[in-house]
Coordinates of N, CA, C and O in Angstrom, one line a residue:
M1330 N 20.9 -67.0 -90.4 CA 21.7 -68.2 -89.5 C 21.6 -67.0 -88.3 O 21.0 -67.0 -86.8
A1331 N 21.6 -65.8 -88.6 CA 22.0 -64.1 -87.9 C 19.9 -64.3 -87.6 O 19.4 -64.0 -86.2
D1332 N 19.3 -64.7 -88.6 CA 17.5 -64.8 -88.0 C 17.3 -65.6 -86.8 O 16.8 -65.6 -86.0
N1333 N 18.2 -66.9 -87.0 CA 17.4 -67.8 -86.3 C 18.0 -67.6 -84.6 O 17.2 -68.1 -83.8
V1334 N 19.3 -67.0 -84.4 CA 19.7 -66.3 -83.6 C 18.7 -65.4 -82.9 O 18.5 -65.6 -81.6
T1335 N 18.2 -64.6 -83.9 CA 17.6 -63.7 -82.9 C 16.1 -64.3 -82.4 O 15.9 -63.7 -81.9
S1336 N 15.4 -65.3 -83.0 CA 14.6 -65.7 -82.8 C 14.8 -66.5 -81.8 O 13.6 -66.4 -80.7
I1337 N 15.2 -66.7 -81.2 CA 15.5 -67.9 -80.4 C 16.0 -67.4 -79.6 O 15.3 -67.1 -78.0
G1338 N 16.9 -66.0 -79.4 CA 15.9 -64.9 -78.0 C 15.7 -64.6 -77.5 O 15.4 -64.2 -77.2
S1339 N 14.9 -63.9 -78.6 CA 13.7 -63.0 -78.4 C 12.3 -63.8 -78.0 O 11.9 -63.7 -76.5
Q1340 N 12.9 -65.8 -78.5 CA 11.8 -66.6 -77.4 C 11.5 -66.9 -76.1 O 11.4 -66.3 -75.2
T1341 N 13.5 -66.4 -76.2 CA 14.0 -67.1 -74.3 C 13.6 -65.7 -73.9 O 13.5 -66.3 -72.8
D1342 N 13.5 -64.5 -74.4 CA 13.6 -63.2 -73.0 C 12.1 -63.6 -73.4 O 11.8 -63.1 -72.0
S1343 N 11.3 -63.5 -74.3 CA 9.6 -63.4 -73.8 C 9.0 -64.4 -72.7 O 8.4 -64.5 -71.7
S1344 N 9.5 -65.5 -73.0 CA 9.5 -66.5 -72.4 C 9.6 -66.3 -70.8 O 9.2 -67.3 -69.9
S1345 N 11.0 -65.6 -70.8 CA 11.4 -65.9 -69.5 C 11.1 -64.8 -68.9 O 11.1 -65.2 -67.5
I1346 N 10.0 -63.8 -69.4 CA 9.6 -63.2 -68.9 C 8.5 -63.2 -68.4 O 7.6 -62.9 -67.2
S1347 N 7.1 -63.8 -69.0 CA 6.0 -63.2 -69.0 C 5.3 -65.5 -69.2 O 4.4 -65.3 -68.8
S1348 N 6.2 -65.8 -68.5 CA 5.6 -67.0 -67.8 C 5.5 -67.5 -67.0 O 6.2 -67.5 -65.9
P1349 N 3.9 -68.1 -66.9 CA 3.8 -69.1 -65.9 C 4.3 -69.6 -64.8 O 4.6 -70.3 -63.5
G1350 N 5.0 -70.5 -65.7 CA 6.0 -71.5 -65.1 C 7.4 -71.3 -64.8 O 8.2 -71.8 -64.1
N1351 N 7.5 -70.0 -64.4 CA 8.9 -69.6 -63.9 C 8.9 -68.8 -62.4 O 9.5 -68.3 -62.3
G1352 N 8.1 -69.2 -62.1 CA 8.1 -68.7 -60.2 C 7.2 -67.8 -60.4 O 7.2 -66.7 -59.2
G1353 N 7.0 -67.1 -60.9 CA 6.3 -65.8 -61.2 C 6.6 -64.1 -61.3 O 6.2 -63.3 -61.0
F1354 N 7.7 -64.4 -61.8 CA 8.7 -63.4 -61.9 C 8.3 -62.1 -63.1 O 9.2 -62.9 -64.0
G1355 N 7.5 -61.8 -63.3 CA 7.0 -61.3 -64.4 C 7.3 -59.6 -64.5 O 8.3 -59.1 -63.5
G1356 N 7.4 -58.9 -65.1 CA 7.3 -57.5 -65.1 C 7.1 -56.4 -64.2 O 7.7 -55.7 -63.6
A1357 N 5.8 -57.1 -64.1 CA 5.0 -56.2 -62.5 C 5.5 -57.0 -61.4 O 5.9 -55.9 -60.3
T1358 N 5.8 -58.0 -60.9 CA 7.2 -58.1 -59.7 C 8.4 -58.1 -59.7 O 9.1 -57.5 -58.4
A1359 N 8.6 -57.4 -60.5 CA 10.3 -56.6 -61.2 C 10.1 -55.3 -60.8 O 10.7 -55.2 -59.9
T1360 N 8.9 -54.9 -61.3 CA 8.5 -53.6 -60.2 C 8.0 -53.2 -59.0 O 8.4 -52.3 -58.1
S1361 N 7.2 -54.3 -58.5 CA 7.5 -54.5 -57.0 C 8.7 -54.9 -55.9 O 8.6 -54.2 -54.7
L1362 N 9.5 -55.8 -56.8 CA 10.5 -55.8 -55.9 C 10.9 -54.1 -55.7 O 12.1 -53.8 -54.9
S1363 N 11.5 -53.5 -56.8 CA 12.3 -52.5 -57.0 C 11.6 -51.3 -56.5 O 12.2 -50.5 -55.5
Q1364 N 10.4 -51.3 -55.9 CA 9.6 -50.2 -55.0 C 9.9 -50.9 -53.6 O 10.1 -50.2 -52.8
T1365 N 10.0 -52.2 -53.2 CA 10.4 -53.0 -51.9 C 11.9 -52.6 -51.9 O 12.2 -51.9 -50.5
A1366 N 12.5 -53.0 -53.1 CA 13.8 -52.0 -52.4 C 14.6 -50.6 -52.3 O 15.2 -50.4 -51.3
Q1367 N 13.6 -50.0 -52.8 CA 14.1 -48.5 -52.9 C 13.4 -47.8 -51.1 O 13.6 -47.0 -50.7
E1368 N 12.6 -48.7 -50.7 CA 11.4 -48.4 -49.3 C 12.9 -49.5 -48.0 O 12.8 -48.4 -47.5
Y1369 N 13.2 -50.0 -48.6 CA 13.9 -50.7 -47.2 C 15.4 -49.6 -47.6 O 16.0 -49.3 -46.4
A1370 N 15.8 -49.2 -48.6 CA 17.1 -48.3 -48.9 C 16.6 -47.1 -47.5 O 17.3 -46.6 -47.4
G1371 N 15.2 -46.8 -48.0 CA 14.9 -45.2 -47.5 C 14.9 -45.1 -46.1 O 15.7 -44.9 -45.3
K1372 N 14.8 -47.2 -45.4 CA 14.5 -46.8 -44.2 C 15.9 -46.9 -43.4 O 16.4 -46.7 -42.3
V1373 N 16.7 -47.7 -44.0 CA 18.3 -47.7 -43.2 C 19.0 -46.6 -44.0 O 19.2 -46.4 -42.8
S1374 N 18.3 -45.5 -45.2 CA 18.9 -44.1 -44.5 C 18.7 -43.7 -43.3 O 19.6 -43.0 -43.0
E1375 N 17.0 -43.9 -43.5 CA 17.3 -43.2 -42.3 C 17.3 -43.8 -41.1 O 17.8 -42.4 -39.6
A1376 N 17.7 -44.4 -40.7 CA 18.0 -45.2 -39.5 C 19.5 -44.9 -39.4 O 20.0 -44.6 -38.4
A1377 N 20.0 -44.9 -40.9 CA 22.4 -44.3 -40.7 C 22.0 -42.3 -39.8 O 23.0 -42.1 -39.7
V1378 N 21.0 -41.9 -40.4 CA 20.7 -40.6 -39.6 C 20.7 -40.2 -38.4 O 21.7 -39.7 -38.0
Q1379 N 19.5 -41.2 -37.8 CA 19.7 -41.5 -37.1 C 20.5 -42.3 -36.2 O 20.6 -40.8 -34.7
A1380 N 21.2 -42.6 -36.3 CA 22.5 -43.0 -35.5 C 23.3 -42.2 -35.5 O 24.4 -42.2 -34.8
K1381 N 23.7 -42.1 -36.8 CA 24.8 -40.4 -36.5 C 24.7 -39.5 -35.8 O 25.5 -39.1 -35.0
D1382 N 23.3 -39.2 -35.5 CA 22.5 -38.0 -34.7 C 23.1 -38.9 -33.7 O 23.3 -37.7 -32.1
Y1383 N 22.5 -39.7 -33.0 CA 22.9 -40.6 -31.8 C 23.9 -40.7 -31.1 O 24.7 -40.3 -30.1
V1384 N 25.3 -41.1 -32.3 CA 26.3 -40.6 -31.8 C 27.1 -39.3 -31.6 O 27.9 -39.2 -30.9
T1385 N 26.3 -39.0 -32.3 CA 27.6 -37.3 -32.4 C 27.1 -36.4 -30.7 O 27.9 -36.4 -30.3
D1386 N 25.8 -37.2 -31.0 CA 25.1 -36.3 -29.2 C 25.9 -37.0 -27.9 O 26.2 -36.1 -27.4
K1387 N 26.2 -38.3 -28.4 CA 26.8 -38.9 -26.9 C 28.6 -38.0 -27.0 O 28.8 -38.3 -26.3
V1388 N 29.2 -38.7 -28.4 CA 30.3 -37.7 -28.2 C 30.8 -36.7 -27.4 O 31.8 -36.3 -27.1
N1389 N 30.0 -35.2 -28.3 CA 29.5 -34.5 -27.4 C 29.3 -33.8 -25.8 O 29.9 -33.9 -25.4
I1390 N 28.8 -35.4 -25.2 CA 28.9 -34.9 -24.0 C 29.9 -36.0 -23.1 O 30.8 -35.0 -22.4
V1391 N 30.2 -36.6 -23.8 CA 31.5 -37.0 -23.6 C 32.6 -36.1 -23.4 O 32.6 -36.2 -22.4
G1392 N 32.6 -35.6 -24.1 CA 33.9 -34.5 -24.4 C 33.5 -33.4 -23.2 O 34.3 -33.3 -22.8
E1393 N 32.2 -33.3 -22.7 CA 31.9 -32.1 -22.3 C 32.4 -32.2 -20.8 O 33.2 -31.9 -19.7
K1394 N 32.0 -33.9 -20.6 CA 32.7 -34.3 -19.3 C 34.1 -35.1 -19.2 O 34.7 -34.3 -18.0
I1395 N 34.9 -35.1 -20.2 CA 36.0 -34.7 -20.1 C 37.0 -33.8 -19.4 O 37.6 -33.2 -19.1
K1396 N 35.8 -32.7 -20.5 CA 36.4 -31.0 -20.1 C 36.5 -30.5 -18.6 O 36.7 -29.8 -18.0
D1397 N 35.3 -31.6 -17.6 CA 35.3 -31.2 -16.2 C 35.7 -31.8 -15.3 O 36.0 -30.8 -14.1
I1398 N 37.0 -32.8 -15.9 CA 38.0 -33.3 -14.9 C 38.9 -32.4 -14.7 O 39.4 -31.5 -15.5
D1399 N 39.3 -32.5 -13.1 CA 40.7 -32.0 -12.9 C 41.2 -33.0 -13.0 O 42.2 -33.6 -12.0
F1400 N 42.5 -32.7 -13.3 CA 43.3 -34.1 -13.6 C 44.3 -34.0 -12.5 O 44.9 -34.9 -11.8
N1401 N 44.6 -32.2 -12.7 CA 45.6 -32.8 -10.7 C 45.3 -33.1 -9.9 O 45.7 -34.1 -9.0
E1402 N 43.7 -32.8 -9.1 CA 43.2 -33.2 -8.1 C 42.8 -34.5 -8.7 O 42.8 -35.8 -7.3
L1403 N 43.0 -35.8 -9.7 CA 42.8 -37.0 -9.9 C 43.9 -37.3 -9.7 O 44.1 -38.7 -9.0
T1404 N 44.8 -37.3 -10.2 CA 46.8 -37.7 -10.2 C 46.7 -37.7 -7.9 O 46.9 -38.3 -7.4
E1405 N 46.3 -36.8 -7.4 CA 46.4 -36.4 -5.8 C 46.0 -37.7 -5.1 O 46.3 -38.1 -4.4
N1406 N 44.6 -37.8 -5.8 CA 43.3 -39.2 -5.5 C 43.9 -40.0 -4.9 O 44.2 -40.7 -4.4
C1407 N 44.5 -40.3 -6.3 CA 45.0 -41.2 -6.5 C 46.5 -41.7 -6.0 O 46.6 -43.2 -5.7
K1408 N 47.9 -41.1 -5.8 CA 48.3 -41.0 -5.0 C 48.1 -41.1 -3.9 O 48.6 -42.2 -3.1
D1409 N 47.0 -40.4 -3.2 CA 46.9 -40.6 -1.8 C 46.3 -42.4 -2.1 O 46.7 -43.0 -0.7
Y1410 N 45.8 -43.4 -2.8 CA 45.2 -44.2 -2.5 C 45.8 -45.0 -2.3 O 46.0 -46.0 -1.9
A1411 N 47.6 -45.5 -3.1 CA 47.5 -45.9 -3.5 C 49.0 -45.9 -2.2 O 49.7 -47.2 -2.1
R1412 N 49.2 -44.5 -2.1 CA 49.9 -44.7 -0.1 C 48.8 -45.3 1.0 O 50.0 -46.1 1.2
K1413 N 47.9 -45.3 0.6 CA 47.1 -46.0 1.8 C 47.0 -47.4 1.8 O 46.8 -48.4 2.9
N1414 N 46.6 -47.9 0.8 CA 46.1 -49.4 0.3 C 47.6 -50.0 -1.3 O 46.9 -49.7 -2.5
P1415 N 48.7 -50.1 -0.7 CA 49.2 -50.3 -2.4 C 49.0 -52.1 -2.5 O 49.2 -52.1 -3.7
G1416 N 48.6 -52.5 -1.6 CA 48.4 -54.2 -1.5 C 46.6 -54.1 -3.2 O 47.1 -54.3 -4.4
Q1417 N 46.0 -53.2 -2.8 CA 45.4 -53.0 -3.8 C 45.7 -52.3 -4.8 O 44.7 -52.6 -6.2
A1418 N 46.0 -51.6 -4.8 CA 46.1 -50.4 -6.0 C 47.7 -51.1 -6.6 O 47.3 -51.1 -8.3
M1419 N 48.2 -52.1 -6.5 CA 49.1 -53.2 -7.0 C 48.1 -53.8 -8.0 O 48.3 -53.8 -9.4
L1420 N 47.4 -54.7 -7.4 CA 46.2 -55.2 -7.9 C 45.0 -54.6 -8.9 O 45.3 -55.3 -10.1
I1421 N 44.6 -54.0 -8.6 CA 44.1 -52.9 -9.6 C 44.9 -52.1 -10.7 O 44.3 -52.9 -12.4
S1422 N 46.2 -51.8 -10.7 CA 46.7 -51.7 -11.7 C 47.5 -52.5 -12.4 O 47.3 -53.0 -14.3
A1423 N 47.3 -53.8 -12.1 CA 47.3 -55.7 -12.9 C 46.2 -55.7 -13.6 O 46.2 -56.4 -14.8
G1424 N 45.3 -55.0 -13.3 CA 44.0 -55.9 -13.9 C 43.4 -55.2 -15.0 O 43.1 -55.6 -15.9
V1425 N 44.0 -53.5 -14.4 CA 43.6 -53.1 -15.8 C 44.4 -53.1 -16.8 O 44.7 -53.0 -18.1
G1426 N 45.9 -53.2 -16.6 CA 47.4 -53.9 -17.5 C 46.4 -55.0 -18.1 O 46.7 -54.7 -19.2
L1427 N 46.2 -56.3 -17.9 CA 45.3 -57.4 -18.2 C 45.0 -56.6 -19.5 O 44.6 -57.2 -20.4
L1428 N 44.0 -55.8 -18.6 CA 42.6 -55.7 -19.3 C 43.0 -54.8 -20.9 O 42.3 -55.5 -22.2
L1429 N 43.9 -53.9 -20.6 CA 44.1 -52.7 -21.9 C 45.2 -53.8 -22.5 O 45.1 -53.8 -23.8
G1430 N 45.5 -55.2 -22.1 CA 46.8 -56.2 -23.7 C 45.4 -57.1 -24.3 O 46.2 -56.6 -24.9
I1431 N 44.7 -56.9 -23.0 CA 43.3 -58.1 -24.3 C 42.7 -57.3 -24.9 O 42.6 -57.6 -26.1
L1432 N 42.5 -56.0 -24.6 CA 41.7 -55.3 -25.9 C 42.9 -55.0 -27.4 O 42.8 -54.7 -27.9
V1433 N 43.8 -54.8 -27.0 CA 44.6 -53.4 -27.3 C 45.2 -55.4 -28.4 O 45.5 -54.9 -29.5
R1434 N 45.6 -56.3 -27.6 CA 45.7 -56.9 -28.8 C 44.9 -58.0 -29.6 O 44.9 -58.1 -30.5
G1435 N 43.1 -57.4 -29.0 CA 42.4 -58.2 -29.9 C 42.3 -59.8 -30.2 O 43.5 -60.4 -29.7
R1436 N 42.0 -60.2 -31.1 CA 41.2 -62.1 -31.6 C 42.5 -61.7 -32.4 O 42.2 -61.4 -33.6
R1437 N 43.4 -63.1 -32.6 CA 43.9 -63.2 -33.7 C 44.0 -64.9 -33.5 O 43.4 -65.3 -33.0

């Protein structure tokens, strides 16, 4: 009985690999698919490295810009603007608060 199972299994294995009626998925196609997958993996890896470098560069630029900001001067300018235009300052504050609330809450 073990011989029958082995022979059936070997027939099934060989027919599924080399049969012309199985859609052309033979040994050569598996190798081709493997090579294609490796090529795509290389391209994705290269794109990920480029994206990492781009983001790192942009984060460094933003960090340098933030260091250049004089927050004391910015605060004084905002206070002066709010004293001269209290209605507009309140509307801007409400708009910024609404926007931040939407961003923090996210999609639920």
